[in-house]
Amino acid sequence: ESRPAPGGASEQAPTPRLEGTPAGPTRIETLHEVAADENASGAGPSQAPDPSDDGVLTNQERLDSAMEFYQASSDFWDQGDLDNAMGALDKAYSLILQVKQNADPELLQQKEDLRITISRRIVEVYSSRFTVANGNHMAIPLVMNDEVEKALKLFKGPHRKFFLESYRRSGQYRPMILEALREAGLPEELSWLPLIESGYKVRALSRARALGLWQFIASTGYKFGLKRDQWIDERMDPEKATLAAIGYLKELHQIFGEWTTVLAAYNCGERRVLDRIKTQKIQYLDDFWDLYRRLPRETAFYVPKFLAVLHIVNNPEAHGFDLPEVDAPRPVDVVAVDKQIHLKTIAQHLGMSYDLLREMNPELRQYLTPEDPYTLKVPKGKGETLVAKLGDIPAWSPPQPTYVVHQVRKGQTLSGIARRYGTSVQAVMNMNGLRSKNYVKVGWRLKVPTRGGTAAVAAAYSKKGGLTTYRVRKGDSLWKIAKRFSTTTGAIQSVNGLRTTRLQVGQTLKVPAGSRSGSSATVRTYRVKRGDSPYLIARRHRMELSDFLKVNRLTPTSTIYPGQVVKVTAN
């Protein structure tokens, strides 16, 4: 039996709410409860919704709907409404769980991307309910025992060079870290944690794929707000990674309440430490070192190494160290760059070292500013020069291949494919080693040469009559394009007459520009039909889901019913 849209209208509904009457959260009847009521009254089963009805969501519509609820949660969170923010996220997560596992691989990738995005926001909203742990300057107990002595011997012997080089590099970053720790109310000793994590190297990469000054793995970085995409990896940005590390340390202190255990959990994860605590028959907080002996060896020795570092920096002469002068922080100017430019080109226009510019912006993975507006760091005094020259510096253009890859579909011919890409049949045959111009097979992936190498992997934007023309690039999906232009996949499919979500590199799409309704739109009423849901009504009237909920005094968990009158914006 087909199910109605999540949160949508049901035939078994109470009396519709009158227009203008406040609607708080309502109890959602399950299909089993409706069936039970019908059996009790002797009624037959209710009529199942027609699968062709708008009330039955496709997988793509579920993802679009989840994205709308995610955006609504952001609006509620900005307004300080945490309950509705969490309710919208719960609804979003429930929608992506309904995407079938046998769906199109591109849809499944969208599902996983959205799952991570929603999960991160759930943690952020949930964490914002609590007051973080505070500390003071000497909150970490500076003990000396056999394990710490072993770590001291290591730094005095085989790792002495590593320690001294790391100590020298610390000067570039510790002033910034100390300021952030003081503002957060955390122990200042934590500023030495990057010494054993990365040696104060912003591009340090571990065997476990942990990256940056604070050695975040990708998932933990996502959780604490570190962005990672084709162009940037914020785990390598010292300032952003420091704020993320502080967020993680605060959360761990909320869990364990004791800094020595927090350090162990930072190294191996809170789950592993909690599992070890569960197996203990003693109160480990009375003596962390009882827990220490039950942890993995690498994690166990992590805490003594950190304490050994504190012993050395607090009293270097007592441990046979003559500490070198530390590197000074680099003073910088920050400049907003709104186009993609290669760092080498910028360095040439500023008359400075390309290597230095790369070091100052380590999060740039391709040594390019990203597509979105970006704040670039340049040496102090160079900012004004860059601002003055920015208009004259050419934007970066990606190397353009001499062909695109085309997958043959049912009904296509070699001549039709060649004509579509502005090339000849013979050129396609030569590039793919084909012997006959009259035979191609559905599913074949053909390399199609393009004129002058101008393949459509480079994006081409041009606005015409309220529509934006967009040329599909490698790695694009309909969902990503819709998200980039703040529209929906359904709107793009409708404008372009697309029957599926499949795209081809080089394909030109018309994207509705500025399709979301503005605040000045005229409000009118709409009577809910069977199969309707808040998401479907909002999409039909090109409204933000959060705006639709707000204007109707609904919450993300509210249920609407056939015949109910709601407010929408007129188009």
Coordinates of C-alpha atoms in Angstrom, one line a residue, residues 26-250:
T26 CA 0.0 17.7 17.0
R27 CA 0.0 13.9 17.4
I28 CA 0.7 12.1 14.2
E29 CA -1.4 9.0 13.7
T30 CA 0.4 6.0 12.2
L31 CA -1.1 3.9 9.5
H32 CA -1.5 1.1 12.1
E33 CA -3.5 3.3 14.5
V34 CA -5.8 4.4 11.6
A35 CA -6.3 0.8 10.6
A36 CA -7.0 -0.2 14.3
D37 CA -9.7 2.6 14.5
E38 CA -11.3 1.4 11.3
N39 CA -11.4 -2.2 12.4
A40 CA -12.9 -1.2 15.7
S41 CA -15.7 0.7 13.9
G42 CA -16.3 -2.0 11.3
A43 CA -15.1 0.3 8.5
G44 CA -13.1 -1.1 5.6
P45 CA -9.6 -0.1 4.8
S46 CA -9.1 3.5 3.7
Q47 CA -8.3 4.1 0.0
A48 CA -4.6 4.2 -0.7
P49 CA -3.1 7.3 -2.3
D50 CA -2.6 7.1 -6.0
P51 CA 1.1 6.5 -6.6
S52 CA 1.0 9.2 -9.3
D53 CA -0.3 11.7 -6.7
D54 CA 2.0 14.4 -5.6
G55 CA 1.6 13.2 -2.0
V56 CA 3.8 10.2 -2.7
L57 CA 7.4 11.4 -2.8
T58 CA 10.1 10.2 -5.1
N59 CA 13.6 9.6 -3.7
Q60 CA 14.7 12.9 -5.2
E61 CA 11.7 14.7 -3.7
R62 CA 12.5 13.2 -0.3
L63 CA 16.1 14.6 -0.5
D64 CA 14.7 18.0 -1.6
S65 CA 12.2 18.0 1.2
A66 CA 15.0 17.0 3.7
M67 CA 17.1 19.9 2.5
E68 CA 14.2 22.3 3.0
F69 CA 13.7 21.1 6.5
Y70 CA 17.4 21.5 7.1
Q71 CA 17.2 25.1 5.9
A72 CA 14.2 25.6 8.1
S73 CA 16.1 24.4 11.1
S74 CA 18.8 27.0 10.4
D75 CA 16.1 29.7 10.4
F76 CA 14.6 28.5 13.7
W77 CA 18.1 28.3 15.2
D78 CA 19.0 31.8 14.2
Q79 CA 15.8 33.0 15.9
G80 CA 16.8 31.1 19.1
D81 CA 14.0 28.5 18.7
L82 CA 16.0 25.4 19.5
D83 CA 12.9 23.1 19.9
N84 CA 11.7 23.8 16.4
A85 CA 15.3 23.7 15.1
M86 CA 15.7 20.2 16.4
G87 CA 12.2 19.2 15.2
A88 CA 13.0 20.3 11.7
L89 CA 16.3 18.3 11.8
D90 CA 14.5 15.2 13.0
K91 CA 12.0 15.5 10.1
A92 CA 14.9 16.0 7.7
Y93 CA 16.7 12.9 8.9
S94 CA 13.6 10.8 8.8
L95 CA 13.1 11.8 5.2
I96 CA 16.6 10.7 4.0
L97 CA 16.2 7.4 5.8
Q98 CA 13.3 6.7 3.4
V99 CA 15.5 6.9 0.3
K100 CA 15.8 3.3 -0.9
Q101 CA 19.1 1.6 -0.8
N102 CA 18.7 0.4 -4.4
A103 CA 18.3 4.0 -5.7
D104 CA 20.5 5.6 -8.3
P105 CA 24.1 5.9 -7.0
E106 CA 24.1 9.7 -7.5
L107 CA 21.0 9.8 -5.2
L108 CA 22.7 7.6 -2.6
Q109 CA 25.7 10.0 -2.7
Q110 CA 23.4 12.9 -2.1
K111 CA 21.8 11.0 0.7
E112 CA 25.2 10.4 2.4
D113 CA 26.3 14.0 1.9
L114 CA 23.0 15.3 3.4
R115 CA 23.2 12.7 6.3
I116 CA 26.6 14.2 7.3
T117 CA 25.3 17.8 7.0
I118 CA 22.2 17.1 9.1
S119 CA 24.2 15.2 11.7
R120 CA 26.6 18.0 12.1
R121 CA 23.8 20.5 12.6
I122 CA 22.1 18.2 15.2
V123 CA 25.3 18.2 17.2
E124 CA 25.7 22.0 16.9
V125 CA 22.1 22.7 18.0
Y126 CA 22.2 20.1 20.8
S127 CA 25.6 21.4 22.1
S128 CA 24.3 25.0 22.1
R129 CA 21.9 24.0 24.9
F130 CA 24.7 23.5 27.4
T131 CA 27.2 25.7 29.2
V132 CA 30.8 24.6 28.4
A133 CA 33.3 23.6 31.0
N134 CA 35.6 26.2 32.3
G135 CA 39.2 25.8 33.5
N136 CA 42.1 27.8 34.9
H137 CA 45.8 28.2 34.2
M138 CA 47.0 25.2 36.1
A139 CA 44.0 22.9 35.8
I140 CA 45.9 19.9 34.4
P141 CA 47.7 18.0 37.3
L142 CA 51.4 18.1 36.6
V143 CA 52.3 14.7 38.0
M144 CA 55.7 12.8 37.9
N145 CA 55.8 9.0 37.8
D146 CA 57.5 6.2 36.0
E147 CA 55.5 6.7 32.8
V148 CA 56.2 10.4 32.6
E149 CA 59.9 9.7 33.3
K150 CA 60.0 7.4 30.3
A151 CA 58.5 10.1 28.1
L152 CA 61.1 12.6 29.4
K153 CA 63.9 10.2 28.5
L154 CA 62.5 10.0 25.0
F155 CA 62.5 13.8 24.5
K156 CA 66.0 14.0 26.0
G157 CA 67.3 11.3 23.7
P158 CA 65.9 10.1 20.3
H159 CA 63.2 12.8 20.0
R160 CA 65.3 15.7 21.2
K161 CA 65.7 17.2 17.7
F162 CA 61.9 16.8 17.1
F163 CA 61.2 18.6 20.4
L164 CA 63.5 21.5 19.7
E165 CA 62.3 22.1 16.2
S166 CA 58.6 21.8 17.2
Y167 CA 59.3 24.3 20.1
R168 CA 60.8 26.8 17.7
R169 CA 57.8 26.5 15.3
S170 CA 55.4 26.9 18.2
G171 CA 56.1 30.7 18.3
Q172 CA 54.1 31.2 15.0
Y173 CA 50.9 29.8 16.5
R174 CA 50.9 29.7 20.3
P175 CA 50.0 33.4 20.8
M176 CA 46.9 32.9 18.7
I177 CA 46.1 29.6 20.5
L178 CA 46.6 31.1 23.9
E179 CA 44.2 34.0 23.1
A180 CA 41.5 31.5 22.0
L181 CA 42.0 29.3 25.1
R182 CA 41.7 32.3 27.4
E183 CA 38.6 33.5 25.7
A184 CA 37.1 30.0 26.0
G185 CA 38.2 29.6 29.7
L186 CA 40.3 26.5 29.1
P187 CA 43.7 25.7 30.6
E188 CA 46.5 27.5 28.9
E189 CA 48.7 24.4 29.1
L190 CA 46.6 23.0 26.2
S191 CA 48.4 25.3 23.9
W192 CA 51.3 22.7 23.9
L193 CA 49.0 19.9 22.7
P194 CA 49.9 20.5 19.0
L195 CA 53.6 19.8 19.8
I196 CA 52.9 16.1 20.3
E197 CA 50.0 16.1 17.8
S198 CA 51.8 17.6 14.8
G199 CA 55.0 19.3 15.9
Y200 CA 53.2 22.5 15.0
K201 CA 53.1 21.6 11.3
V202 CA 49.9 22.8 9.7
R203 CA 50.1 20.1 6.9
A204 CA 51.1 17.2 9.2
L205 CA 49.3 14.0 8.1
S206 CA 49.2 10.8 10.2
R207 CA 48.8 7.2 9.2
A208 CA 45.2 7.4 10.3
R209 CA 44.6 10.3 7.9
A210 CA 44.5 12.9 10.7
L211 CA 45.5 16.2 9.3
G212 CA 46.7 19.6 10.5
L213 CA 48.0 21.4 13.6
W214 CA 45.4 19.6 15.8
Q215 CA 45.3 16.3 13.8
F216 CA 41.6 16.1 13.0
I217 CA 40.2 13.2 11.0
A218 CA 37.7 14.2 8.4
S219 CA 34.5 13.1 10.3
T220 CA 35.5 14.9 13.6
G221 CA 36.5 17.9 11.6
Y222 CA 33.0 18.0 10.0
K223 CA 31.4 17.6 13.4
F224 CA 33.2 20.7 14.7
G225 CA 32.6 22.9 11.6
L226 CA 35.7 22.4 9.5
K227 CA 34.8 22.6 5.8
R228 CA 36.4 20.2 3.4
D229 CA 35.8 20.2 -0.4
Q230 CA 37.6 20.2 -3.7
W231 CA 39.3 23.5 -3.0
I232 CA 39.9 23.9 0.7
D233 CA 40.5 21.7 3.8
E234 CA 40.0 23.8 6.9
R235 CA 41.8 21.3 9.1
M236 CA 45.0 22.9 7.8
D237 CA 43.8 26.4 8.7
P238 CA 45.5 27.2 12.1
E239 CA 42.8 29.6 13.4
K240 CA 39.8 27.5 12.3
A241 CA 41.3 24.2 13.5
T242 CA 42.1 25.8 16.9
L243 CA 38.5 26.9 17.4
A244 CA 37.4 23.4 16.3
A245 CA 39.8 21.8 18.8
I246 CA 38.5 24.0 21.6
G247 CA 35.0 22.9 20.7
Y248 CA 36.0 19.2 20.9
L249 CA 37.9 19.7 24.2
K250 CA 34.9 21.4 25.7

